[in-house]
XYZ file of C-alpha atoms in Angstrom:
346
model
C -7.777 114.141 -54.457
C -10.266 111.657 -54.790
C -10.344 109.757 -51.185
C -12.679 106.934 -52.193
C -11.021 105.937 -55.650
C -7.724 105.031 -57.220
C -6.727 108.267 -58.684
C -4.767 109.727 -55.821
C -0.928 110.500 -56.493
C -0.077 109.547 -53.252
C -1.870 107.761 -49.996
C -2.585 109.678 -46.885
C -0.571 108.461 -43.873
C -1.589 108.225 -40.313
C 0.106 106.792 -37.189
C -0.971 105.235 -33.934
C 1.448 105.201 -31.127
C 1.370 104.043 -27.304
C 3.750 104.627 -24.202
C 5.571 101.155 -24.715
C 6.944 101.909 -27.995
C 4.621 100.510 -30.182
C 3.757 102.325 -33.547
C 1.566 101.688 -36.116
C 1.324 103.281 -39.320
C -2.274 102.935 -41.409
C -2.286 104.264 -45.168
C -5.499 105.242 -46.873
C -4.603 103.006 -49.709
C -6.667 99.696 -48.914
C -6.558 101.508 -45.341
C -3.734 99.134 -44.978
C -1.165 98.565 -42.234
C 2.119 99.970 -43.941
C 4.243 99.592 -40.766
C 4.164 97.951 -37.205
C 7.091 98.837 -34.881
C 7.358 96.865 -31.918
C 10.416 96.589 -29.157
C 12.375 93.195 -29.054
C 13.626 91.633 -25.355
C 16.259 93.848 -25.698
C 14.485 97.172 -26.351
C 15.337 97.342 -30.211
C 12.319 98.644 -32.268
C 11.901 97.213 -35.499
C 8.936 96.818 -38.407
C 7.488 93.668 -38.088
C 5.402 93.548 -41.206
C 5.979 93.278 -44.709
C 6.102 97.109 -46.025
C 6.886 98.334 -49.566
C 9.378 101.105 -49.856
C 7.019 102.987 -52.379
C 3.838 103.836 -50.937
C 2.186 104.499 -54.245
C 2.628 100.462 -54.860
C -0.379 100.420 -52.469
C -2.973 101.294 -55.017
C -2.119 97.981 -56.985
C -0.646 95.916 -54.056
C 0.514 92.882 -55.538
C 0.685 91.017 -52.498
C -2.188 92.785 -50.452
C 0.048 93.604 -48.000
C -1.391 94.813 -45.031
C -4.755 95.776 -46.844
C -8.118 95.287 -45.798
C -9.430 92.115 -47.881
C -13.154 92.341 -49.142
C -16.082 92.347 -49.987
C -14.875 88.789 -49.846
C -11.587 87.653 -48.723
C -10.004 84.259 -50.521
C -11.466 82.735 -53.575
C -14.653 82.029 -54.790
C -14.699 78.928 -57.288
C -15.840 80.183 -61.296
C -16.722 83.542 -59.529
C -19.983 82.230 -58.685
C -22.060 83.306 -55.986
C -25.572 81.907 -55.490
C -27.752 84.262 -53.177
C -31.567 83.567 -52.371
C -32.038 81.661 -55.472
C -30.142 84.131 -57.823
C -26.370 83.445 -59.238
C -24.238 86.502 -59.435
C -21.329 86.037 -61.814
C -18.343 87.937 -59.941
C -15.152 89.054 -61.416
C -12.687 86.425 -62.427
C -9.273 87.611 -61.656
C -7.561 84.603 -60.638
C -7.730 82.353 -63.674
C -11.281 81.050 -63.785
C -11.478 82.174 -60.089
C -12.716 85.294 -57.793
C -10.112 86.507 -55.521
C -10.067 88.835 -52.661
C -12.906 91.068 -53.987
C -12.148 91.395 -57.345
C -10.282 94.087 -59.534
C -12.107 97.084 -57.685
C -11.957 95.459 -54.126
C -11.400 97.375 -50.623
C -7.804 96.303 -50.992
C -7.381 99.192 -53.901
C -9.597 101.981 -52.954
C -8.471 105.065 -51.106
C -10.362 105.201 -48.209
C -11.152 108.444 -46.535
C -10.315 109.129 -42.619
C -13.563 109.795 -40.783
C -12.112 110.476 -37.625
C -9.129 110.072 -35.026
C -8.504 110.796 -31.517
C -7.332 109.814 -28.262
C -8.711 108.659 -24.883
C -6.367 110.240 -22.054
C -7.994 107.959 -19.511
C -7.292 104.581 -21.234
C -4.484 105.782 -23.503
C -6.007 104.593 -26.388
C -5.602 105.939 -29.894
C -7.997 105.401 -32.846
C -8.426 105.614 -36.530
C -11.578 105.483 -38.375
C -11.770 105.298 -42.188
C -14.854 105.019 -44.461
C -15.251 103.795 -48.071
C -18.329 102.620 -50.079
C -18.811 100.381 -53.191
C -21.523 100.723 -55.530
C -24.080 97.804 -56.470
C -22.753 95.491 -59.114
C -19.189 96.330 -58.273
C -17.156 93.136 -59.332
C -20.277 91.490 -59.679
C -21.717 91.816 -55.858
C -24.904 92.913 -55.061
C -25.855 96.316 -52.604
C -24.818 99.754 -52.396
C -22.417 99.192 -49.481
C -20.674 101.350 -47.027
C -17.979 100.255 -45.204
C -16.002 101.273 -41.572
C -12.684 100.576 -40.648
C -11.514 101.187 -37.276
C -7.903 100.640 -35.593
C -7.399 101.410 -32.097
C -4.093 100.826 -30.216
C -3.977 100.963 -26.315
C -1.523 100.610 -23.166
C -2.009 97.090 -23.230
C -0.453 96.678 -26.836
C -3.531 95.681 -28.195
C -3.844 96.580 -31.811
C -7.879 96.293 -32.716
C -9.002 96.274 -35.823
C -12.925 96.141 -36.563
C -14.675 96.292 -40.058
C -18.275 96.949 -40.525
C -20.494 97.355 -43.556
C -24.221 97.802 -44.215
C -25.785 97.213 -47.826
C -28.989 98.078 -49.005
C -29.351 94.503 -50.417
C -29.187 91.204 -49.166
C -25.485 90.169 -49.896
C -22.353 88.150 -48.664
C -19.188 89.796 -46.875
C -16.233 87.818 -45.292
C -13.794 90.683 -44.532
C -10.026 90.047 -43.415
C -6.966 91.742 -43.317
C -3.617 90.723 -45.001
C -0.830 91.655 -43.124
C 2.548 89.699 -43.282
C 4.416 89.249 -40.476
C 8.161 88.382 -39.393
C 8.506 88.966 -35.608
C 12.431 89.026 -36.212
C 12.171 92.638 -37.897
C 14.611 91.147 -40.391
C 13.419 90.502 -43.604
C 16.542 88.501 -44.772
C 15.776 85.998 -42.196
C 13.128 83.685 -43.480
C 9.764 83.703 -41.373
C 9.401 80.248 -41.271
C 11.503 80.371 -38.307
C 8.635 81.784 -36.530
C 6.800 79.479 -34.048
C 3.076 79.274 -34.454
C 0.429 77.807 -32.141
C -3.281 77.132 -33.331
C -5.797 75.244 -31.440
C -7.318 73.835 -34.245
C -8.197 69.890 -34.885
C -8.914 70.223 -38.516
C -7.301 72.180 -41.726
C -8.794 72.725 -45.056
C -7.183 70.856 -48.003
C -7.185 72.453 -51.351
C -7.115 71.303 -54.894
C -4.575 72.244 -57.279
C -6.154 75.912 -57.858
C -6.031 76.580 -54.040
C -9.773 76.051 -53.702
C -11.089 73.984 -50.603
C -11.836 70.463 -51.051
C -12.668 69.775 -47.479
C -11.823 69.301 -43.535
C -8.901 67.019 -42.755
C -7.568 66.139 -39.351
C -4.222 67.924 -38.421
C -2.945 64.749 -36.358
C 0.187 63.378 -37.664
C 0.225 66.102 -40.413
C 2.625 69.242 -40.933
C -0.885 71.070 -40.067
C -0.602 70.382 -36.577
C 0.080 73.428 -34.385
C -1.692 72.260 -31.362
C 1.469 72.723 -29.629
C 4.191 75.207 -30.720
C 6.291 74.352 -33.941
C 8.038 76.605 -36.567
C 6.778 76.275 -39.691
C 10.323 75.290 -41.142
C 10.377 72.327 -38.707
C 6.826 70.837 -39.910
C 7.945 71.544 -43.698
C 11.450 69.696 -42.944
C 9.604 66.956 -41.336
C 7.010 66.461 -44.139
C 8.753 67.322 -47.472
C 6.771 65.527 -49.541
C 3.323 66.641 -48.110
C 0.887 67.027 -50.996
C -0.651 70.162 -49.823
C 2.845 71.761 -48.960
C 4.283 71.009 -52.598
C 0.895 72.544 -53.884
C 1.158 75.955 -52.524
C 5.212 76.217 -51.962
C 4.228 75.871 -48.324
C 1.169 76.654 -46.708
C -1.976 78.283 -47.936
C -4.633 76.703 -45.570
C -7.388 77.170 -43.562
C -7.751 76.262 -39.954
C -11.064 75.441 -38.371
C -10.686 77.318 -35.041
C -11.645 75.370 -31.789
C -10.827 78.435 -29.859
C -10.419 81.799 -31.838
C -7.300 82.596 -31.450
C -3.193 81.969 -32.485
C 0.051 83.134 -31.577
C 3.204 83.567 -33.154
C 6.579 83.721 -31.548
C 10.127 84.599 -32.489
C 12.322 83.163 -30.105
C 15.373 85.145 -30.786
C 13.740 88.584 -30.336
C 11.641 87.591 -27.817
C 8.586 89.093 -29.572
C 5.087 87.324 -29.299
C 2.003 88.009 -31.079
C -1.627 86.915 -30.039
C -4.242 86.785 -33.105
C -7.884 87.136 -31.525
C -11.060 87.035 -33.742
C -14.453 86.291 -34.257
C -13.901 84.635 -37.531
C -14.412 80.855 -37.468
C -10.862 80.360 -39.655
C -7.390 81.614 -39.919
C -5.801 81.077 -43.308
C -1.847 80.394 -42.788
C -0.388 81.829 -45.864
C 3.592 81.089 -45.472
C 4.573 83.349 -48.635
C 5.683 80.653 -50.674
C 4.798 82.728 -53.950
C 6.118 86.046 -52.524
C 8.347 87.313 -55.449
C 12.081 88.130 -54.934
C 13.596 91.468 -55.265
C 10.341 93.688 -54.479
C 11.844 96.995 -52.507
C 10.720 96.849 -48.955
C 11.238 99.618 -46.133
C 14.146 99.799 -44.507
C 16.125 98.732 -47.422
C 15.247 95.228 -47.489
C 14.112 93.028 -50.828
C 11.238 90.611 -50.786
C 11.782 86.870 -51.367
C 9.461 83.820 -50.797
C 8.856 83.111 -47.095
C 10.116 86.608 -46.182
C 6.898 86.859 -44.123
C 3.649 84.855 -43.339
C 0.193 85.954 -43.088
C -2.571 84.994 -40.881
C -5.872 85.928 -42.294
C -8.809 85.508 -39.868
C -11.797 85.018 -41.808
C -14.959 82.594 -43.048
C -13.538 79.624 -44.839
C -12.715 80.485 -48.301
C -15.324 79.467 -50.871
C -17.851 78.723 -48.192
C -21.117 79.596 -50.424
C -19.920 76.733 -52.649
C -18.833 74.345 -50.028
C -21.774 72.309 -48.675
C -19.112 71.441 -45.343
C -18.458 75.130 -44.361
C -21.104 77.072 -42.197
C -21.502 80.579 -43.139
C -24.182 83.350 -43.504
C -25.402 85.959 -46.054
C -25.949 89.607 -44.500
C -29.315 91.023 -44.827
C -30.139 94.275 -46.241
C -29.346 97.254 -43.607
C -27.943 94.562 -41.022
C -24.385 95.444 -39.628
C -21.817 92.860 -40.418
C -18.920 92.979 -38.059
C -15.526 91.283 -38.293
C -13.173 91.702 -35.488
C -9.320 91.267 -35.550
C -6.993 91.858 -32.479
C -3.146 91.611 -32.183
C -1.569 91.868 -28.563
C 2.016 92.252 -28.655
C 4.103 90.990 -25.539
C 7.650 89.631 -24.752
C 8.936 86.615 -23.964
C 12.637 85.706 -22.688
C 14.573 84.579 -25.765
């Protein structure tokens, strides 16, 4: 089986567990989080991430479900990346624009397991994967080697660390595209989850979902500085042009503190996301198609799960208002995303 391409018949599957009933399944296709089992307040263990029934679907993952996004998450306008005076033409795989790393992105690679183990003193279980992209793949410069580490500890922290080194100056913006429904019931709208994001500004988009600039969150459906369900905000602002444009949310938030919290009241499940990224893109799943077979006999539907993508601001190299940095040759780029799970009384 080719472990760094897309020719494999089936992805390999690996599982992390802790003594608190949390179980995480990672598959080699896209180094994707396929299942994430978390107990609720009553001890019922359920999967809380959107998971395809057919594991082979992850090789052409139509929703990027659970997958690593990269070498660049989000859209790049016109697929044009200017670096040190040179313009690189990237693959245009979203109309006229580049999306999530292109047609040969990290999301579709069959990653190779590099190591796995457990520390008996800390109770931490670790999986480490590796993959490579040659110079020029989808237009990006540099022969690039990626390491993806997933660890689960006794404190119910699932930590994702993505690292990469290139032999040329290049641009990285890695993220993970797991979709969450903390209810564990994918017939229940994920818009019923409460969200807390400490952000004073959000990123407004044009009709192509490309950023046009920052806007204040106050007196808008983007104010999650105190917890609100997505449904409540959408019902309060039914004609907000940003929500109409994306069939809900598909916007970045400029983080004042590097975390967000998601809560499902009925089950008591809480998830705190912490990151070293400056932005979280909230995608409420308005474009998820109806009827894709999911695990546990569920079927997909719009907003059956939501994504919280920790990343740089989308299209940052082409937006002067957005701070970002290129990665020099032989320097290590590192993205940290950590999910902590806990229970609150329903």
